[in-house]
Amino acid sequence: DAPPTGKVSTRFDLEKETELRFEVEAGEAAEQVELELLTGMAEVFGSELNRNKKYTFGPGSKIAVFTWQGCSVNLYGKPEVAYVSKDTPMLLYLNTHAALEQMRKQAERDNERGPRVMVVGPTDVGKSTVCRLLLSYAVRVGRRPTLVELDVGQSGVSVPGTVSALCIERPADVEEGFSVQAPLVYHFGSTTPGTNIKLYNKLTSRLAEVFSQRCEVNRKASVGGCIINTCGWVKGSGYQALVHCASAFEVDVVLVLDHERLYNELKRDLPHFVRVVLLPKSGGVVERSKECRRDARDEKIREYFYGFRGVSFYPFSFEVRFSDVRIYKIGAPSIPDSCLPLGMSQDDTQLKMVPVTPGRDLTYHVLSVSSAEDGEEGARKDIVESPVCGFIVVTNVDTQTQVMKVLSPSPRPLPRHTLLIMDIRFMDMK
Ligand code: ADP
């Protein structure tokens, strides 16, 4: 089989329990890199590779090909870096999976619920990767775990600025990650929990509630348990949000990646029956710059509208009259305590639905389309805790004609008319 498009090919022979790490250059013009397993067996973040199949990785990808038994692979193209490492924490991660699997077996036997696991640590320690690994391993042994995504900056499930839950039914695709069908998504509105910690905690509780309800009616989901991915903000309110999450989900296990102080704090503050485990991060995890993270967020939104590689979507562009929609921002700017009306607390302002008057500054903002029924005032309270049914981007605002132009994944009309504004903007360069 000839190398694709005449790219240079480099062969790597890996001994057992080692991994090949490579990075694809970032940027639009960067060349993709292809990976092919020639002999033996190998996996990428918990998903097995098929032999003689070429997997393509786009700009900015950071990949590890791990082998338990030994293998040889080819890379086609010029990765920014590529090296083999013998020093990986994969055995510890596999043991973690084995321990969780024991808990699931026990849950099955005793008619109880399976492990609820929270993965915590600062940014860029491989939290998402560990979640993906544990979920793929679980599904490979026939479980149906749930991924709970609380990282509002870098969501693996939906666009940034959201929290979500997804039932995992098959291992992650080597190139594309988990197949995202029918996730449950809630609007948060910004890329850091700090902008509205009260709302963040509220949504965490809501997801926990919905997950628990599902576990009551679905035995497989209950036994499968959940893996919760969290934000990298581990101090102050960020830390409190982790403690809140642990209690809302009644987690059984907390995996702390590479942060001894956080590990000690959680051991001190969580109930004694919660198993808090300190795990090393992989030396392969690459620190990402601010720009890199912003690009990844942009890419996630672009994918939402235009699809991913093989699958192209064709979004629609149409006009929406101001009078046909109601736009809200969740959370009023905080005012001094002394100015609050009697009986009202700062907390109430953080969950308040503040009507937004459409103006030019709405342009490029991402808006969530709430699934809440288009009721009047009375329904406002439910909006915060209603899932989102999709997203649109405002591409133009005409205050003269009172009309805005939007980019939407589905044709007009909008399925619902309650829109929630995000801090996040998306400029469509296509
Ligand atoms: P976090 O969720 O803690 O921010 P991620 O799991 O997203 O971190 O990992 C950061 C980056 O490092 C990702 O691009 C991921 O693909 C990459 N990565 C993770 N583990 C490895 C590894 N062993 N070798 C190479 N790259 C890795």
Coordinates of C-alpha atoms and ligand atoms in Angstrom, one line a residue:
D1 CA 0.0 0.0 0.0
A2 CA 1.7 3.2 -1.1
P3 CA 2.0 6.1 1.3
P4 CA -0.8 8.6 0.8
T5 CA 0.0 11.6 -1.4
G6 CA 3.7 10.9 -1.4
K7 CA 4.3 12.2 2.1
V8 CA 7.4 11.2 3.9
S9 CA 6.8 8.2 6.1
T10 CA 8.6 7.4 9.3
R11 CA 8.4 4.0 11.0
F12 CA 8.4 3.5 14.8
D13 CA 8.9 0.2 16.5
L14 CA 7.4 0.4 20.0
E15 CA 8.2 -2.0 22.8
K16 CA 5.5 -3.1 25.1
E17 CA 4.1 -0.5 27.5
T18 CA 5.6 2.5 25.6
E19 CA 3.9 5.2 23.7
L20 CA 4.6 7.3 20.6
R21 CA 3.8 10.9 21.1
F22 CA 3.4 13.3 18.3
E23 CA 2.1 16.8 17.6
V24 CA 0.7 18.2 14.4
E25 CA 1.7 21.7 13.7
A26 CA -1.0 24.3 14.4
G27 CA -2.4 26.8 12.0
E28 CA -4.6 26.7 8.9
A29 CA -1.7 25.9 6.5
A30 CA -0.3 23.1 8.5
E31 CA -0.1 19.7 6.9
Q32 CA -2.1 16.8 8.4
V33 CA -0.4 13.8 9.7
E34 CA -1.5 10.2 9.1
L35 CA -1.0 7.3 11.4
E36 CA -1.0 3.6 10.4
L37 CA -0.6 0.5 12.6
L38 CA 1.5 -2.0 10.8
T39 CA 2.0 -4.8 13.3
G40 CA 0.9 -5.6 16.8
M41 CA -1.8 -3.8 18.8
A42 CA -2.0 -0.2 19.9
E43 CA -4.5 2.3 21.2
V44 CA -5.0 6.1 21.1
F45 CA -6.5 7.3 24.4
G46 CA -8.2 4.0 25.1
S47 CA -9.5 3.3 21.6
E48 CA -8.0 0.5 19.7
L49 CA -6.4 1.0 16.3
N50 CA -7.3 -1.1 13.3
R51 CA -4.3 -2.5 11.4
N52 CA -3.6 -1.0 8.0
K53 CA -6.1 1.8 8.4
K54 CA -4.9 5.4 8.0
Y55 CA -6.0 7.8 10.7
T56 CA -5.7 11.5 10.0
F57 CA -4.9 14.1 12.5
G58 CA -5.4 17.8 11.8
P59 CA -3.5 20.9 12.9
G60 CA -2.8 21.2 16.6
S61 CA -3.5 17.6 17.4
K62 CA -1.4 16.1 20.3
I63 CA -1.6 12.4 20.2
A64 CA -0.2 9.4 22.1
V65 CA -0.2 5.9 20.5
F66 CA 0.2 3.5 23.4
T67 CA 0.9 -0.3 23.1
W68 CA 0.5 -2.9 25.8
Q69 CA 2.1 -5.7 23.8
G70 CA 4.4 -3.9 21.4
C71 CA 3.7 -2.7 17.8
S72 CA 5.1 -0.9 14.8
V73 CA 3.4 2.1 13.3
N74 CA 4.0 4.5 10.4
L75 CA 3.6 8.3 10.5
Y76 CA 3.0 10.0 7.1
G77 CA 3.8 13.7 6.9
K78 CA 5.9 15.9 9.1
P79 CA 4.8 16.1 12.7
E80 CA 6.1 19.0 14.7
V81 CA 7.5 16.5 17.2
A82 CA 7.5 12.7 17.4
Y83 CA 9.2 10.6 20.0
V84 CA 8.8 7.4 21.9
S85 CA 8.4 7.4 25.7
K86 CA 8.8 4.5 28.1
D87 CA 7.7 6.7 31.0
T88 CA 3.9 6.8 31.0
P89 CA 1.3 6.5 33.8
M90 CA -0.9 4.2 31.6
L91 CA -0.5 1.3 34.0
L92 CA -1.8 3.4 36.8
Y93 CA -4.7 4.6 34.7
L94 CA -5.5 1.0 33.7
N95 CA -5.4 0.0 37.4
T96 CA -7.8 2.8 38.1
H97 CA -10.1 1.5 35.5
A98 CA -9.8 -2.0 37.0
A99 CA -10.8 -0.7 40.4
L100 CA -13.8 1.1 39.0
E101 CA -14.8 -2.0 37.1
Q102 CA -14.7 -3.9 40.4
M103 CA -17.0 -1.3 41.9
R104 CA -19.4 -1.8 39.0
K105 CA -19.4 -5.6 39.4
Q106 CA -20.1 -5.2 43.1
A107 CA -22.9 -2.7 42.3
E108 CA -24.4 -5.3 39.9
R109 CA -24.3 -8.0 42.6
D110 CA -25.7 -5.9 45.4
N111 CA -28.2 -4.0 43.3
E112 CA -26.6 -0.7 44.0
R113 CA -25.3 2.1 41.8
G114 CA -21.9 2.1 40.1
P115 CA -19.0 4.5 40.7
R116 CA -19.4 8.2 40.3
V117 CA -16.0 9.6 39.6
M118 CA -14.9 13.2 39.5
V119 CA -11.6 14.0 37.7
V120 CA -9.9 17.2 38.9
G121 CA -6.7 19.1 38.5
P122 CA -5.3 22.3 37.1
T123 CA -5.4 23.0 33.4
D124 CA -3.4 20.9 31.0
V125 CA -2.8 17.9 33.2
G126 CA -4.8 15.6 30.9
K127 CA -8.1 15.6 32.7
S128 CA -10.2 15.2 29.5
T129 CA -7.8 12.6 28.3
V130 CA -8.1 10.5 31.5
C131 CA -11.9 10.8 31.3
R132 CA -11.9 9.6 27.7
L133 CA -9.6 6.7 28.6
L134 CA -11.8 5.6 31.5
L135 CA -15.0 5.9 29.5
S136 CA -13.6 4.0 26.5
Y137 CA -12.3 1.2 28.7
A138 CA -15.6 1.0 30.5
V139 CA -17.6 0.8 27.3
R140 CA -15.2 -1.8 25.9
V141 CA -16.1 -4.1 28.7
G142 CA -19.8 -3.6 28.0
R143 CA -20.6 -0.8 30.4
R144 CA -22.7 2.3 29.6
P145 CA -21.1 5.1 31.6
T146 CA -22.1 8.7 31.4
L147 CA -19.7 11.6 30.7
V148 CA -20.5 14.7 32.6
E149 CA -18.7 17.7 31.1
L150 CA -18.3 20.6 33.5
D151 CA -15.4 22.2 31.7
V152 CA -17.1 25.3 30.3
G153 CA -13.8 26.4 28.7
Q154 CA -13.0 23.3 26.7
S155 CA -16.1 21.2 26.4
G156 CA -15.6 17.8 24.7
V157 CA -19.3 17.5 24.1
S158 CA -20.8 20.8 23.0
V159 CA -19.8 24.4 22.3
P160 CA -17.9 26.3 25.0
G161 CA -20.0 28.0 27.6
T162 CA -22.1 25.0 28.3
V163 CA -22.2 22.1 30.7
S164 CA -23.6 18.7 29.5
A165 CA -24.0 15.0 30.0
L166 CA -23.6 12.3 27.4
C167 CA -24.3 8.5 27.6
I168 CA -21.4 6.7 26.2
E169 CA -22.3 3.7 24.1
R170 CA -19.1 3.0 22.1
P171 CA -15.5 3.9 22.5
A172 CA -14.3 7.2 21.3
D173 CA -13.5 7.4 17.6
V174 CA -9.7 7.6 17.2
E175 CA -9.9 10.8 15.1
E176 CA -13.1 12.5 16.3
G177 CA -13.6 11.5 19.9
F178 CA -17.0 10.4 21.3
S179 CA -19.9 10.4 19.0
V180 CA -22.2 13.1 20.2
Q181 CA -25.7 12.1 19.8
A182 CA -28.5 13.6 21.9
P183 CA -26.4 15.1 24.6
L184 CA -28.1 17.0 27.4
V185 CA -26.8 20.5 27.3
Y186 CA -27.3 23.5 29.6
H187 CA -26.4 27.1 28.9
F188 CA -23.8 28.7 31.1
G189 CA -22.7 31.5 28.9
S190 CA -19.0 32.1 29.4
T191 CA -15.7 30.2 29.4
T192 CA -15.0 30.4 33.1
P193 CA -17.1 29.4 36.1
G194 CA -16.0 32.5 37.9
T195 CA -18.2 34.8 35.8
N196 CA -21.3 33.3 37.6
I197 CA -20.4 30.7 40.2
K198 CA -23.9 30.6 41.5
L199 CA -25.3 29.6 38.1
Y200 CA -22.4 27.2 37.6
N201 CA -23.3 25.4 40.8
K202 CA -26.9 25.4 40.0
L203 CA -26.3 23.8 36.7
T204 CA -24.1 21.2 38.3
S205 CA -26.9 20.3 40.7
R206 CA -29.3 20.2 37.9
L207 CA -27.2 17.7 35.9
A208 CA -26.7 15.6 39.0
E209 CA -30.5 15.5 39.5
V210 CA -31.2 14.5 35.9
F211 CA -28.5 11.9 36.0
S212 CA -29.9 10.4 39.2
Q213 CA -33.3 10.3 37.7
R214 CA -32.0 8.4 34.7
C215 CA -30.2 6.0 37.0
E216 CA -33.5 5.2 38.7
V217 CA -35.1 4.0 35.5
N218 CA -32.1 2.7 33.7
R219 CA -30.1 0.0 35.5
K220 CA -27.3 0.0 33.0
A221 CA -26.7 3.7 33.4
S222 CA -26.8 3.3 37.1
V223 CA -24.2 0.5 37.2
G224 CA -22.1 2.3 34.6
G225 CA -21.8 5.3 36.8
C226 CA -20.4 8.6 35.6
I227 CA -17.1 10.3 34.9
I228 CA -17.1 14.0 35.6
N229 CA -14.7 16.3 33.8
T230 CA -14.1 19.5 35.6
C231 CA -12.5 23.0 35.1
G232 CA -8.9 23.6 35.8
W233 CA -9.7 26.3 38.3
V234 CA -8.9 24.8 41.6
K235 CA -8.6 27.7 44.0
G236 CA -11.2 29.8 45.9
S237 CA -14.6 29.6 44.4
G238 CA -13.3 27.1 41.8
Y239 CA -12.3 24.8 44.7
Q240 CA -15.7 25.3 46.3
A241 CA -17.4 24.4 43.0
L242 CA -15.5 21.1 43.1
V243 CA -16.7 20.4 46.6
H244 CA -20.2 21.3 45.6
C245 CA -20.0 19.0 42.6
A246 CA -18.8 16.1 44.7
S247 CA -21.7 16.5 47.0
A248 CA -24.3 17.1 44.3
F249 CA -23.3 13.9 42.5
E250 CA -22.5 12.1 45.7
V251 CA -19.3 11.0 44.1
D252 CA -17.5 7.9 45.3
V253 CA -14.1 8.5 43.8
V254 CA -12.1 11.7 43.1
L255 CA -9.1 11.4 40.8
V256 CA -6.7 14.2 41.4
L257 CA -4.2 14.7 38.6
D258 CA -0.8 16.1 39.6
H259 CA -1.7 18.4 42.4
E260 CA -0.8 17.4 45.9
R261 CA -2.3 20.3 47.7
L262 CA -5.6 19.9 46.0
Y263 CA -5.5 16.2 46.9
N264 CA -4.9 17.0 50.5
E265 CA -7.6 19.7 50.6
L266 CA -10.2 17.4 49.1
K267 CA -9.2 14.6 51.5
R268 CA -9.7 17.0 54.3
D269 CA -13.0 18.5 53.1
L270 CA -14.9 15.5 51.5
P271 CA -16.6 12.9 53.6
H272 CA -14.4 10.0 54.6
F273 CA -16.1 7.5 52.4
V274 CA -15.1 9.3 49.3
R275 CA -11.9 7.8 47.9
V276 CA -9.6 10.5 46.9
V277 CA -6.7 9.3 44.7
L278 CA -3.7 11.2 43.5
L279 CA -2.5 10.3 40.0
P280 CA 0.5 11.6 38.1
K281 CA 0.0 13.4 34.9
S282 CA 1.4 12.0 31.7
G283 CA 4.7 13.6 30.6
G284 CA 3.1 13.7 27.1
V285 CA 0.4 16.3 28.1
V286 CA 1.3 19.5 26.4
E287 CA 0.7 22.9 27.9
R288 CA -1.5 24.9 25.6
S289 CA -1.2 28.7 25.3
K290 CA -4.1 31.1 25.6
E291 CA -4.3 31.4 21.8
C292 CA -4.3 27.6 21.5
R293 CA -7.2 27.3 23.8
R294 CA -9.1 30.1 22.0
D295 CA -8.5 28.4 18.7
A296 CA -9.8 25.2 20.1
R297 CA -13.0 26.9 21.3
D298 CA -13.5 28.6 17.9
E299 CA -13.0 25.2 16.2
K300 CA -15.6 23.7 18.4
I301 CA -18.2 26.3 17.4
R302 CA -17.2 26.0 13.8
E303 CA -17.7 22.2 14.0
Y304 CA -21.2 22.8 15.5
F305 CA -22.2 24.7 12.4
Y306 CA -20.1 23.2 9.6
G307 CA -19.4 19.6 10.8
F308 CA -16.3 17.7 11.2
R309 CA -14.0 16.6 8.3
G310 CA -16.0 13.8 6.5
V311 CA -19.3 15.1 7.6
S312 CA -20.2 18.6 6.3
F313 CA -23.2 20.5 7.6
Y314 CA -24.7 23.4 5.7
P315 CA -25.9 26.0 8.1
F316 CA -28.7 28.4 7.3
S317 CA -28.6 32.2 7.4
F318 CA -31.8 34.1 7.9
E319 CA -33.4 37.1 9.5
V320 CA -35.1 37.2 12.8
R321 CA -37.3 40.0 13.9
F322 CA -36.6 41.4 17.3
S323 CA -40.3 41.2 18.1
D324 CA -40.3 37.5 17.5
V325 CA -37.7 36.6 20.2
R326 CA -36.9 37.3 23.7
I327 CA -33.2 37.6 24.5
Y328 CA -31.9 37.3 28.1
K329 CA -28.6 37.3 29.9
I330 CA -28.5 35.3 33.0
G331 CA -27.2 37.3 36.0
A332 CA -27.4 40.9 36.7
P333 CA -24.2 42.8 37.4
S334 CA -23.6 42.7 41.1
I335 CA -24.5 45.8 43.1
P336 CA -23.4 46.6 46.7
D337 CA -25.2 44.7 49.3
S338 CA -26.6 47.9 50.8
C339 CA -28.4 48.7 47.6
L340 CA -30.2 45.4 47.3
P341 CA -34.0 45.5 47.8
L342 CA -35.0 44.2 51.2
G343 CA -35.1 40.4 51.3
M344 CA -32.9 40.0 48.1
S345 CA -29.4 38.6 48.2
Q346 CA -26.5 38.8 45.8
D347 CA -27.3 35.2 44.9
D348 CA -30.6 36.2 43.5
T349 CA -29.1 38.6 41.1
Q350 CA -26.8 36.0 39.7
L351 CA -29.7 33.8 38.6
K352 CA -31.8 36.7 37.4
M353 CA -33.0 36.7 33.8
V354 CA -32.1 40.1 32.5
P355 CA -33.8 41.1 29.2
V356 CA -31.3 42.2 26.5
T357 CA -32.3 44.9 24.1
P358 CA -30.8 43.9 20.7
G359 CA -28.2 46.4 19.5
R360 CA -25.2 46.4 17.3
D361 CA -23.1 44.9 20.1
L362 CA -25.0 41.7 19.8
T363 CA -23.2 41.0 16.6
Y364 CA -21.1 37.8 16.6
H365 CA -22.4 36.6 19.9
V366 CA -23.4 33.0 20.3
L367 CA -27.0 32.6 21.6
S368 CA -28.4 29.4 23.1
V369 CA -31.9 28.5 22.0
S370 CA -33.6 27.5 25.2
S371 CA -36.0 24.5 25.1
A372 CA -38.2 26.2 27.6
E373 CA -41.8 26.7 26.3
D374 CA -42.3 30.1 24.9
G375 CA -44.4 31.3 27.9
E376 CA -44.6 34.7 29.4
E377 CA -43.0 36.0 32.6
G378 CA -44.1 33.0 34.7
A379 CA -41.9 30.7 32.7
R380 CA -38.7 32.7 33.2
K381 CA -37.8 30.9 36.3
D382 CA -37.6 27.5 34.4
I383 CA -35.4 28.9 31.7
V384 CA -32.1 28.7 33.7
E385 CA -32.7 25.0 34.4
S386 CA -34.0 24.1 31.0
P387 CA -31.7 22.3 28.5
V388 CA -30.7 24.0 25.3
C389 CA -32.0 22.8 22.0
G390 CA -29.3 24.5 19.8
F391 CA -27.2 27.5 19.2
I392 CA -27.2 30.4 16.7
V393 CA -24.8 33.2 16.0
V394 CA -25.8 36.7 15.3
T395 CA -24.1 37.8 12.1
N396 CA -25.7 41.2 11.7
V397 CA -28.0 43.6 13.5
D398 CA -30.2 46.2 11.9
T399 CA -31.6 48.5 14.5
Q400 CA -33.5 50.5 11.9
T401 CA -35.6 47.6 10.7
Q402 CA -35.4 45.8 14.0
V403 CA -34.1 42.7 12.5
M404 CA -31.0 40.5 13.1
K405 CA -29.4 38.0 10.8
V406 CA -28.4 34.7 12.3
L407 CA -26.4 31.6 11.4
S408 CA -28.4 28.5 12.4
P409 CA -27.9 24.8 12.0
S410 CA -31.6 24.4 11.0
P411 CA -33.8 26.4 8.6
R412 CA -36.2 29.0 9.8
P413 CA -38.2 29.3 11.9
L414 CA -36.4 29.0 15.2
P415 CA -37.8 26.1 17.2
R416 CA -38.2 28.3 20.3
H417 CA -38.1 32.0 20.9
T418 CA -36.2 32.3 24.2
L419 CA -32.6 33.0 23.5
L420 CA -29.8 33.2 26.0
I421 CA -26.8 35.3 25.3
M422 CA -23.2 34.1 25.8
D423 CA -20.1 36.2 26.4
I424 CA -18.6 34.1 23.7
R425 CA -18.3 35.4 20.1
F426 CA -17.8 33.6 16.9
M427 CA -16.7 35.3 13.7
D428 CA -17.5 33.2 10.7
M429 CA -14.5 33.2 8.4
K430 CA -15.9 30.8 6.0
Ligands
ADP1 P1 -6.9 19.0 30.5 O1 -8.3 18.4 30.3 O2 -6.4 18.7 31.8 O3 -6.9 20.5 30.1 P2 -6.3 17.4 28.1 O4 -6.7 16.1 28.5 O5 -7.2 18.2 27.2 O6 -5.9 18.3 29.4 O7 -4.8 17.3 27.5 C1 -4.1 18.4 26.9 C2 -3.5 18.0 25.6 O8 -2.5 17.0 25.7 C3 -4.6 17.4 24.6 O9 -4.3 18.0 23.3 C4 -4.2 15.9 24.6 O10 -4.5 15.4 23.3 C5 -2.8 15.9 24.9 N1 -2.3 14.7 25.5 C6 -2.8 14.1 26.6 N2 -2.1 13.0 26.9 C7 -1.1 12.9 26.1 C8 0.0 12.0 25.9 N3 0.2 11.0 26.7 N4 0.9 12.3 24.8 C9 0.7 13.3 24.0 N5 -0.3 14.2 24.1 C10 -1.2 14.0 25.1

